Coordinates of N, CA and C in Angstrom, one line a residue:
X37 N 4.2 -15.7 22.7 CA 4.0 -16.8 23.6 C 3.1 -17.4 23.3
X38 N 3.1 -18.6 23.8 CA 2.3 -19.5 23.5 C 1.2 -20.4 24.7
X39 N 0.2 -19.8 24.4 CA -0.8 -20.2 25.7 C -1.1 -21.8 25.3
X40 N -1.3 -21.9 24.2 CA -1.5 -24.0 24.7 C -0.9 -24.4 22.9
X41 N -0.6 -25.2 22.8 CA 0.2 -25.9 21.5 C -0.7 -25.6 20.4
X42 N -2.0 -25.2 20.3 CA -2.6 -24.8 19.4 C -3.1 -23.4 19.3
X43 N -2.4 -22.4 20.4 CA -2.8 -21.1 20.1 C -1.5 -20.4 20.3
X44 N -1.0 -19.5 20.1 CA 0.3 -18.2 20.6 C -0.1 -17.1 19.8
X45 N 0.9 -16.1 20.7 CA 0.6 -14.5 20.4 C 1.9 -14.5 20.3
X46 N 2.1 -13.3 18.9 CA 3.1 -12.6 18.4 C 3.2 -11.3 18.9
X47 N 3.9 -10.4 19.6 CA 4.2 -9.0 19.7 C 5.5 -9.0 19.1
X48 N 5.2 -7.4 18.6 CA 6.9 -6.7 18.2 C 5.9 -5.3 18.7
X49 N 7.2 -4.1 18.2 CA 6.9 -2.8 18.3 C 8.4 -2.1 18.0
X50 N 8.1 -1.0 17.3 CA 9.0 -0.5 16.8 C 9.3 1.0 17.1
X51 N 9.9 2.1 17.6 CA 10.2 2.7 18.2 C 11.1 3.8 17.3
X52 N 10.8 4.9 16.5 CA 11.4 5.8 15.3 C 11.5 7.4 16.2
X53 N 12.6 7.7 16.7 CA 12.9 9.3 17.1 C 13.8 9.7 15.7
X54 N 13.4 11.2 15.9 CA 13.6 11.9 14.8 C 13.2 13.0 14.9
X55 N 14.7 14.4 14.6 CA 14.5 15.6 14.3 C 13.5 16.2 13.6
X56 N 12.7 15.6 12.4 CA 12.0 16.2 11.4 C 10.7 15.6 11.4
X57 N 10.2 14.9 12.9 CA 9.2 14.6 12.5 C 8.5 14.1 14.3
X58 N 7.4 13.9 15.0 CA 7.3 13.6 16.0 C 7.7 11.9 16.2
X59 N 8.0 11.8 17.3 CA 8.4 10.0 17.5 C 7.4 9.1 17.4
X60 N 7.4 8.3 16.6 CA 6.7 7.4 16.4 C 6.8 5.9 17.3
X61 N 5.5 4.9 17.1 CA 5.7 3.9 17.8 C 4.6 2.8 16.9
X62 N 5.3 2.0 16.3 CA 4.9 1.1 15.7 C 4.4 -0.3 15.8
X63 N 3.5 -0.6 16.5 CA 3.1 -1.9 17.2 C 2.8 -3.2 15.8
X64 N 2.8 -4.1 16.2 CA 2.3 -5.4 15.4 C 1.6 -6.5 16.7
X65 N 0.6 -7.0 16.4 CA 0.2 -8.2 16.9 C -0.6 -8.9 16.3
X66 N -0.1 -10.1 16.5 CA -0.7 -11.0 15.9 C -1.2 -12.4 16.9
X67 N -2.6 -13.0 16.9 CA -3.1 -14.1 17.6 C -3.1 -15.2 16.2
X68 N -2.6 -16.6 16.8 CA -2.4 -17.7 15.8 C -3.0 -18.7 16.6
X69 N -3.9 -19.5 15.5 CA -4.5 -20.8 15.6 C -4.6 -22.0 14.8
X70 N -3.9 -22.7 15.4 CA -3.4 -23.9 14.8 C -4.0 -25.3 15.0
X71 N -5.2 -25.4 14.8 CA -5.7 -26.6 14.7 C -5.4 -27.5 14.7
X72 N -4.9 -27.9 13.5 CA -3.3 -29.1 13.4 C -2.7 -28.5 12.4
X73 N -1.9 -29.6 12.2 CA -0.6 -29.2 11.6 C -0.7 -28.8 10.1
X74 N -1.6 -29.0 9.8 CA -2.1 -28.5 8.0 C -3.0 -27.6 7.7
X75 N -3.1 -27.0 9.1 CA -4.5 -25.5 8.8 C -3.7 -24.5 10.5
X76 N -3.7 -23.3 9.4 CA -3.2 -22.3 10.6 C -4.3 -21.1 10.1
X77 N -5.1 -20.7 11.2 CA -5.5 -19.2 10.9 C -5.1 -18.0 12.0
X78 N -5.1 -17.0 11.5 CA -4.3 -15.5 12.2 C -5.2 -14.4 12.0
X79 N -5.1 -13.8 13.2 CA -5.7 -12.5 13.1 C -4.6 -11.6 13.6
X80 N -4.4 -10.3 13.0 CA -3.4 -9.3 13.0 C -3.5 -7.7 12.9
X81 N -3.0 -7.3 13.9 CA -3.0 -5.7 14.0 C -1.6 -5.0 13.5
X82 N -2.0 -3.9 12.9 CA -0.5 -3.5 12.5 C -0.9 -2.2 12.1
X83 N 0.1 -1.2 12.6 CA 0.2 0.3 12.9 C 1.3 0.8 12.0
X84 N 1.4 1.7 11.0 CA 2.8 2.2 10.3 C 2.8 3.6 10.3
X85 N 3.7 4.2 9.2 CA 3.9 5.0 9.0 C 5.0 5.7 8.1
X86 N 5.2 6.6 7.6 CA 5.7 6.9 6.0 C 6.0 8.3 6.1
X87 N 7.3 8.8 6.6 CA 7.7 9.8 6.8 C 7.8 11.0 5.8
X88 N 8.1 12.3 5.7 CA 8.0 13.1 4.4 C 9.4 13.2 4.1
X89 N 9.6 13.3 2.4 CA 10.7 12.9 2.0 C 11.2 14.2 2.0
X90 N 12.6 14.2 1.6 CA 13.5 15.5 1.6 C 13.1 16.7 1.0
X91 N 12.7 16.2 -0.2 CA 11.8 17.3 -1.1 C 10.7 18.5 -0.4
X92 N 9.9 17.3 0.1 CA 8.8 17.8 0.7 C 8.9 18.9 2.1
X93 N 10.2 18.6 2.5 CA 10.4 19.1 3.7 C 11.4 20.3 3.1
X94 N 12.1 19.8 2.3 CA 13.2 21.1 2.4 C 13.3 22.1 0.9
X95 N 12.4 21.6 -0.1 CA 12.4 22.4 -1.6 C 12.2 23.5 -1.3
X96 N 13.3 24.3 -2.3 CA 13.3 25.6 -2.2 C 14.0 26.5 -3.6
X97 N 12.6 26.3 -4.2 CA 13.2 27.1 -5.6 C 12.8 27.9 -6.1
X98 N 12.9 29.1 -6.6 CA 12.3 30.2 -7.2 C 12.7 30.0 -8.5
X99 N 10.9 29.9 -9.6 CA 11.0 30.4 -11.0 C 11.4 31.1 -11.6
X100 N 12.4 30.7 -13.0 CA 12.9 31.6 -13.5 C 12.6 32.4 -14.4
X101 N 11.3 32.4 -14.7 CA 11.1 33.2 -15.8 C 9.3 33.4 -15.1
X102 N 8.6 32.8 -14.2 CA 7.7 33.2 -13.7 C 7.6 33.5 -12.1
X103 N 6.3 34.2 -11.7 CA 6.3 34.9 -10.6 C 5.5 33.5 -9.4
X104 N 6.6 32.5 -9.3 CA 6.4 31.2 -8.8 C 7.3 31.2 -7.8
X105 N 7.2 30.4 -6.4 CA 8.3 30.5 -5.5 C 7.3 28.5 -5.2
X106 N 8.4 27.6 -5.1 CA 8.3 26.2 -4.7 C 9.2 26.1 -3.2
X107 N 8.3 25.7 -2.1 CA 9.0 25.7 -1.0 C 8.4 24.1 -0.1
X108 N 9.3 23.4 0.2 CA 8.8 22.6 1.2 C 8.3 22.8 2.5
X109 N 7.9 22.0 3.4 CA 6.7 22.4 4.6 C 8.0 21.8 5.6
X110 N 8.6 22.2 6.9 CA 9.1 21.7 7.7 C 7.7 20.8 9.0
X111 N 6.7 21.7 8.5 CA 5.8 21.1 9.5 C 4.6 20.1 9.1
X112 N 5.2 19.1 8.3 CA 4.5 18.2 7.9 C 4.4 17.0 8.7
X113 N 3.4 16.3 9.0 CA 2.9 15.4 9.7 C 3.2 14.0 9.2
X114 N 3.5 13.1 9.7 CA 3.8 11.7 8.5 C 2.3 11.4 8.5
X115 N 2.8 10.3 7.4 CA 1.3 9.3 6.8 C 1.0 8.3 7.4
X116 N 0.1 8.0 8.1 CA -0.1 7.2 8.7 C -1.0 5.9 8.3
X117 N -1.0 4.6 8.8 CA -1.9 3.5 8.5 C -1.9 2.6 9.8
X118 N -3.3 2.2 9.5 CA -3.6 1.0 10.8 C -4.2 0.1 10.4
X119 N -4.2 -1.0 10.2 CA -4.5 -2.0 9.9 C -5.0 -3.4 10.8
X120 N -6.1 -3.8 10.2 CA -6.6 -5.4 10.8 C -6.9 -6.4 9.6
X121 N -5.7 -7.3 10.2 CA -6.1 -8.8 8.8 C -6.3 -10.2 9.4
X122 N -7.1 -10.7 8.3 CA -7.4 -12.1 8.9 C -6.5 -12.9 8.1
X123 N -6.3 -13.9 8.2 CA -5.7 -14.6 7.4 C -5.5 -16.3 7.6
X124 N -6.2 -17.5 6.7 CA -5.6 -18.7 6.8 C -4.9 -19.6 5.7
X125 N -4.2 -20.4 5.7 CA -3.5 -21.4 4.9 C -3.6 -22.7 5.3
X126 N -3.4 -23.5 4.7 CA -3.7 -24.7 4.7 C -3.4 -25.4 3.7
X127 N -3.4 -27.0 4.0 CA -3.0 -28.3 3.2 C -4.2 -28.9 2.9
X128 N -4.8 -29.6 1.4 CA -5.4 -30.1 1.5 C -5.1 -31.2 0.6
X129 N -5.4 -32.5 1.4 CA -5.2 -33.8 0.5 C -3.9 -34.0 0.3
X130 N -2.9 -33.4 1.0 CA -1.4 -33.5 0.4 C -1.8 -33.1 -1.0
X131 N -2.2 -32.4 -1.6 CA -2.2 -32.1 -3.2 C -2.3 -30.4 -3.0
X132 N -3.1 -29.6 -2.4 CA -3.5 -28.7 -2.9 C -3.0 -27.7 -1.1
X133 N -2.3 -26.5 -1.7 CA -1.6 -25.6 -0.9 C -2.3 -24.1 -0.8
X134 N -3.6 -23.9 0.1 CA -4.6 -22.7 0.1 C -4.2 -21.9 0.7
X135 N -4.4 -20.4 0.4 CA -4.1 -19.0 1.3 C -5.4 -18.4 1.3
X136 N -5.6 -17.7 2.6 CA -6.6 -16.7 2.4 C -6.4 -16.0 3.3
X137 N -6.5 -14.3 2.8 CA -6.0 -13.0 3.3 C -7.3 -12.2 3.4
X138 N -7.6 -11.3 4.1 CA -8.4 -10.4 4.3 C -8.1 -9.0 5.0
X139 N -8.4 -7.8 4.6 CA -8.0 -6.7 5.4 C -8.7 -5.6 5.6
X140 N -8.5 -4.9 6.8 CA -9.1 -3.4 6.3 C -7.9 -2.5 7.1
X141 N -7.9 -1.6 6.5 CA -7.0 -0.5 6.8 C -7.4 1.1 6.7
X142 N -7.3 1.6 7.6 CA -7.1 3.4 7.8 C -6.1 4.0 7.8
X143 N -6.1 4.8 6.5 CA -5.1 5.8 6.2 C -5.3 7.4 6.7
X144 N -4.3 8.0 6.8 CA -4.7 9.8 7.2 C -3.6 10.3 6.9
X145 N -3.7 11.3 6.9 CA -2.5 12.7 6.5 C -1.7 12.1 5.7
X146 N -2.5 11.9 4.3 CA -1.5 12.3 3.1 C -0.8 13.1 2.8
X147 N 0.2 13.2 2.3 CA 1.2 14.6 2.3 C 0.7 14.8 0.7
X148 N 0.2 15.9 0.5 CA -0.3 16.4 -1.0 C 0.7 16.7 -2.0
X149 N 0.6 16.7 -3.1 CA 1.7 16.8 -4.0 C 1.7 18.9 -3.9
X150 N 2.6 19.1 -5.0 CA 3.0 20.6 -5.0 C 1.9 21.3 -5.2
X151 N 1.1 22.3 -4.7 CA 0.1 22.5 -5.0 C 0.1 24.5 -3.9
X152 N -0.4 25.0 -5.0 CA -0.8 26.5 -4.3 C -2.0 26.3 -2.7
X153 N -1.3 27.0 -2.1 CA -2.8 27.0 -0.6 C -2.5 25.3 -0.1
X154 N -2.0 24.8 0.3 CA -1.8 23.3 0.7 C -1.3 23.5 2.2
X155 N -0.3 24.5 1.9 CA 0.9 24.7 3.3 C -0.3 26.2 4.0
X156 N -0.3 25.9 5.2 CA -1.0 27.4 5.9 C 0.2 28.5 5.8
X157 N 1.2 28.0 6.0 CA 2.4 29.0 6.0 C 2.3 29.6 5.1
X158 N 1.8 29.5 3.7 CA 1.8 30.4 2.4 C 0.3 30.5 2.2
X159 N -0.7 31.2 2.4 CA -2.1 31.2 2.0 C -2.0 32.1 0.6
X160 N -1.1 33.0 0.0 CA -1.5 33.6 -1.1 C -0.2 33.9 -1.4
X161 N 0.1 34.9 -2.0 CA 0.9 35.7 -2.9 C 2.0 36.2 -1.7
X162 N 3.5 36.2 -1.2 CA 4.2 36.6 -0.8 C 5.4 37.0 -1.2
X163 N 5.9 38.4 -0.6 CA 7.1 39.0 -1.3 C 8.4 38.5 -1.1
X164 N 9.1 38.1 -2.3 CA 10.0 37.1 -2.2 C 11.2 37.9 -2.8
X165 N 12.4 38.3 -2.0 CA 13.4 39.0 -2.7 C 12.9 40.3 -3.7
X166 N 12.2 40.7 -3.2 CA 11.4 42.1 -3.6 C 10.5 42.1 -4.7
X167 N 10.0 40.7 -4.8 CA 9.1 40.3 -5.6 C 8.2 39.6 -5.3
X168 N 6.8 40.0 -5.7 CA 5.5 38.9 -5.4 C 5.4 37.7 -6.2
X169 N 5.4 37.0 -5.3 CA 5.2 35.5 -6.2 C 4.1 34.4 -5.1
X170 N 3.6 33.9 -6.1 CA 2.4 32.4 -5.6 C 3.7 31.5 -5.2
X171 N 3.3 31.1 -4.0 CA 4.4 30.0 -3.3 C 3.5 28.6 -3.6
X172 N 4.0 27.3 -4.0 CA 3.5 26.6 -4.5 C 4.2 25.1 -3.1
X173 N 3.4 24.5 -2.2 CA 3.8 23.8 -1.0 C 3.2 22.4 -1.3
X174 N 3.4 22.2 0.1 CA 2.9 20.7 0.6 C 2.0 20.9 2.2
X175 N 1.1 19.8 2.0 CA 0.1 19.9 3.4 C 0.0 18.6 3.6
X176 N -1.0 18.5 4.7 CA -1.2 17.0 5.2 C -3.0 17.0 4.7
X177 N -3.2 16.1 4.1 CA -4.8 15.8 4.1 C -5.3 14.6 3.3
X178 N -6.4 14.5 3.8 CA -7.1 13.3 3.7 C -6.9 12.1 4.5
X179 N -8.3 11.7 4.3 CA -8.4 10.2 4.9 C -9.3 9.1 4.3
X180 N -8.5 7.6 4.3 CA -8.9 6.8 3.4 C -9.1 5.5 4.2
X181 N -10.3 5.3 4.1 CA -10.4 3.4 4.5 C -9.9 2.1 3.2
X182 N -9.7 1.4 3.2 CA -9.2 0.4 2.4 C -10.1 -1.0 2.9
X183 N -10.6 -1.6 1.9 CA -10.8 -3.2 2.1 C -10.0 -4.0 0.9
X184 N -9.9 -5.5 1.4 CA -9.5 -6.1 0.1 C -9.4 -7.6 0.4
X185 N -9.1 -8.6 0.1 CA -8.7 -9.8 0.3 C -8.1 -11.0 -0.6
X186 N -7.3 -11.4 -0.6 CA -6.6 -12.1 -1.5 C -6.7 -13.7 -1.6
X187 N -6.8 -14.5 -2.0 CA -6.8 -15.6 -2.3 C -6.1 -16.5 -3.5
X188 N -5.3 -17.5 -3.0 CA -4.3 -18.2 -3.7 C -4.4 -19.6 -3.2
X189 N -3.9 -20.6 -4.4 CA -4.1 -21.9 -4.3 C -2.8 -22.6 -5.4
X190 N -2.0 -23.5 -4.6 CA -1.1 -24.5 -5.5 C -1.7 -25.6 -5.7
X191 N -1.8 -26.1 -6.7 CA -2.5 -27.6 -6.7 C -1.5 -28.1 -7.8
X192 N -0.8 -29.2 -7.1 CA 0.0 -30.2 -7.4 C -0.8 -31.9 -8.2
X193 N -0.8 -31.5 -9.6 CA -1.5 -32.8 -10.1 C -0.7 -34.2 -9.8
X194 N 0.8 -33.6 -9.8 CA 1.8 -35.1 -10.0 C 3.2 -34.4 -9.7
X195 N 4.2 -35.1 -9.7 CA 5.6 -34.6 -9.3 C 5.7 -33.4 -10.4
X196 N 5.1 -33.9 -11.6 CA 5.9 -32.8 -12.2 C 4.8 -31.6 -13.0
X197 N 3.6 -31.8 -12.6 CA 2.5 -30.4 -13.0 C 2.1 -30.3 -11.7
X198 N 1.9 -29.2 -12.0 CA 1.8 -28.0 -10.8 C 0.8 -26.8 -11.7
X199 N -0.1 -26.4 -10.8 CA -1.0 -25.3 -11.2 C -0.9 -24.2 -10.2
X200 N -0.5 -22.9 -10.3 CA -0.8 -21.9 -9.2 C -1.9 -20.6 -9.7
X201 N -2.7 -20.5 -8.9 CA -3.8 -19.5 -9.4 C -3.9 -18.3 -8.1
X202 N -4.0 -17.2 -8.1 CA -4.5 -16.2 -7.4 C -5.1 -15.5 -7.6
X203 N -6.1 -14.6 -6.5 CA -7.0 -13.4 -7.3 C -6.9 -12.6 -6.3
X204 N -7.0 -11.1 -6.5 CA -7.1 -10.2 -5.5 C -7.8 -9.2 -5.6
X205 N -9.0 -8.5 -4.7 CA -9.7 -7.8 -4.7 C -9.4 -6.5 -3.7
X206 N -9.8 -5.3 -4.4 CA -9.6 -4.3 -3.5 C -10.5 -3.4 -3.4
X207 N -11.2 -2.6 -2.6 CA -11.7 -1.1 -2.7 C -11.8 -0.2 -1.6
X208 N -11.8 0.7 -1.7 CA -11.4 1.9 -1.0 C -12.5 3.2 -0.6
X209 N -12.9 3.9 0.0 CA -13.7 4.8 0.3 C -12.9 6.1 1.0
X210 N -12.9 7.2 0.3 CA -12.4 8.5 0.6 C -13.5 9.5 1.9
X211 N -13.0 9.3 2.9 CA -13.6 10.1 3.8 C -13.7 11.9 3.8
X212 N -12.2 12.0 3.5 CA -11.6 13.1 3.5 C -10.6 13.6 2.2
X213 N -10.5 14.5 1.8 CA -9.9 14.8 0.9 C -9.7 16.2 0.3
X214 N -8.5 16.8 0.1 CA -8.4 18.4 -0.4 C -8.3 18.6 -1.6
X215 N -8.8 19.4 -1.5 CA -9.6 20.3 -2.9 C -8.1 20.4 -3.9
X216 N -8.6 20.0 -5.4 CA -7.8 20.0 -6.1 C -6.6 18.6 -6.1
X217 N -6.3 18.2 -5.5 CA -5.6 17.3 -5.3 C -6.3 15.7 -5.1
X218 N -6.8 15.2 -6.2 CA -7.6 13.9 -5.9 C -6.8 12.7 -5.2
X219 N -7.8 11.9 -4.4 CA -7.0 10.7 -3.8 C -7.4 9.8 -4.8
X220 N -6.2 8.7 -5.3 CA -6.4 7.7 -6.3 C -5.4 6.2 -5.6
X221 N -6.1 5.0 -5.5 CA -5.0 4.3 -4.9 C -4.1 3.6 -6.2
X222 N -4.4 4.2 -7.3 CA -3.3 3.6 -8.3 C -3.7 2.3 -8.5
X223 N -4.8 1.8 -8.2 CA -4.4 0.2 -8.2 C -5.8 -0.4 -8.5
X224 N -5.9 -1.1 -9.7 CA -7.2 -2.2 -9.6 C -8.1 -2.4 -9.0
X225 N -9.4 -2.3 -9.2 CA -9.9 -3.2 -8.2 C -9.9 -5.1 -8.2
X226 N -9.6 -5.5 -9.1 CA -9.2 -6.8 -9.4 C -7.9 -7.1 -10.2
X227 N -7.3 -8.5 -9.5 CA -6.3 -8.5 -10.5 C -6.0 -10.2 -10.0
X228 N -5.9 -11.3 -11.3 CA -6.1 -12.5 -11.5 C -4.5 -12.9 -12.3
X229 N -4.1 -14.0 -11.8 CA -2.8 -14.7 -12.1 C -3.1 -16.1 -11.9
X230 N -2.2 -16.8 -13.1 CA -2.2 -18.3 -13.1 C -1.0 -18.6 -13.9
X231 N -0.3 -19.9 -13.1 CA 1.0 -20.4 -14.2 C 0.7 -22.2 -13.8
X232 N 0.6 -22.5 -15.2 CA 1.1 -24.0 -14.7 C 2.5 -24.2 -15.3
X233 N 2.7 -25.3 -14.3 CA 4.5 -25.9 -14.3 C 4.5 -26.9 -14.6
X234 N 5.9 -27.3 -15.5 CA 6.2 -28.6 -15.4 C 7.8 -28.4 -15.4
X235 N 7.9 -29.9 -14.5 CA 9.2 -29.8 -13.7 C 9.7 -31.4 -14.2
X236 N 10.7 -31.3 -15.0 CA 11.2 -33.0 -15.3 C 12.4 -33.1 -14.6
X237 N 12.3 -33.8 -13.0 CA 13.4 -33.8 -11.9 C 14.4 -32.7 -12.0
X238 N 15.9 -33.0 -12.1 CA 16.3 -31.4 -12.0 C 17.0 -30.9 -13.4
X239 N 16.5 -31.6 -14.3 CA 17.0 -31.8 -15.8 C 16.4 -29.9 -16.8
X240 N 15.0 -30.0 -16.1 CA 13.9 -29.2 -17.4 C 12.9 -28.4 -16.2
X241 N 12.5 -27.5 -16.6 CA 11.6 -26.5 -16.2 C 11.2 -25.9 -17.0
X242 N 9.6 -25.8 -17.3 CA 8.8 -25.0 -18.2 C 8.2 -24.5 -17.4
X243 N 7.2 -23.4 -18.0 CA 5.8 -22.4 -17.4 C 5.4 -21.7 -18.3
X244 N 4.1 -21.8 -18.2 CA 3.3 -20.8 -19.0 C 2.3 -19.8 -17.8
X245 N 2.5 -18.2 -17.6 CA 1.7 -17.6 -17.0 C 0.6 -16.6 -17.3
X246 N -0.4 -16.2 -17.0 CA -0.8 -15.1 -17.3 C -1.2 -14.3 -16.5
X247 N -1.5 -13.3 -16.3 CA -1.9 -12.1 -16.0 C -2.6 -11.2 -16.1
X248 N -4.0 -11.1 -15.6 CA -5.0 -10.2 -16.1 C -5.5 -9.1 -15.0
X249 N -5.3 -7.7 -15.8 CA -5.4 -6.6 -15.4 C -6.4 -5.6 -15.7
X250 N -7.4 -5.1 -15.3 CA -9.0 -4.7 -15.8 C -8.0 -3.1 -15.4
X251 N -8.9 -2.2 -16.6 CA -8.6 -0.4 -16.3 C -9.1 -0.1 -15.2
X252 N -8.4 0.9 -14.9 CA -8.5 1.6 -13.5 C -7.6 2.9 -13.7
X253 N -8.5 3.8 -13.0 CA -7.9 5.6 -12.7 C -6.9 5.6 -12.0
X254 N -6.0 6.5 -12.7 CA -4.7 6.8 -11.7 C -4.4 8.1 -12.0
X255 N -3.5 8.8 -10.6 CA -3.7 10.4 -10.3 C -2.3 10.5 -9.5
X256 N -1.5 11.4 -10.1 CA -0.6 11.9 -9.2 C -0.2 13.2 -9.6
X257 N -1.3 14.3 -8.7 CA -0.7 15.2 -8.7 C -1.6 16.2 -10.4
X258 N -0.8 16.7 -11.4 CA -1.3 17.1 -12.4 C -1.4 16.0 -13.7
X259 N -0.6 15.1 -12.9 CA -0.8 13.8 -13.8 C -2.0 12.9 -13.7
X260 N -3.2 12.8 -14.2 CA -4.4 11.9 -14.2 C -4.9 11.1 -15.7
X261 N -5.2 10.2 -15.4 CA -5.8 9.5 -16.2 C -6.0 8.1 -16.4
X262 N -6.9 7.7 -17.5 CA -7.2 5.9 -17.1 C -6.0 5.2 -17.8
X263 N -5.8 3.8 -16.8 CA -4.7 2.7 -17.2 C -5.8 2.0 -17.7
X264 N -5.3 1.6 -19.3 CA -6.0 0.7 -19.5 C -5.9 -0.8 -19.7
X265 N -7.0 -1.9 -19.6 CA -6.9 -3.2 -19.1 C -6.3 -3.8 -20.0
X266 N -5.2 -4.5 -19.5 CA -4.2 -5.5 -19.9 C -3.9 -6.8 -19.9
X267 N -3.4 -7.8 -20.6 CA -3.2 -9.0 -20.0 C -1.5 -9.6 -20.7
X268 N -0.9 -10.0 -19.8 CA 0.4 -10.2 -20.0 C 0.5 -11.7 -19.9
X269 N 1.4 -12.4 -21.0 CA 1.8 -13.9 -21.1 C 2.7 -14.1 -21.5
X270 N 3.4 -14.7 -19.9 CA 5.0 -15.4 -19.8 C 5.1 -16.9 -20.4

């Protein structure tokens, strides 16, 4: 809906109805302000979800050698995220294209990794086919907030030479998490990229790109560790 030639709103919604989770409505709303043809500002709100996968819902395995059982959880909630974004894009002096985005997200009801005690239906050992077994299953736990920003620039020195650079910053805060199942974003706090490109008409194109990523912590269930810093040159 266009309020004025410079201000418009965009709205959308998605409805998901399923037999394995509660119905979900995912709305999206954006307000866009374009004071001139070369400059645009936007504010956006989004809400979305991720449904449990089939293993998390229906896993059913008895360990062949140990007194363990691995079961899914039919009562899992969906993982939820709500986000607020601010963005800008603009053209400066007909030579530079600039983008800037900042965001704040709230995430909740993470599905845990397979672990004992996560599913309230199996608090301890269960008698299964005449054998006492410890049940490993899934549950919902955790609440996290995320903040970040991304800035990028394309600069055209001439028709042949151009430079693209971008930088991303990411931070998060853990509000709640389950014991024994640490939450990690599996993403570095900073990321930087730069590419210098040369084009000769339609006959030749060459580029040199550099990507730099600092070290960061990574975790997925029992697999945890530190990813070392690395730099890629293409």
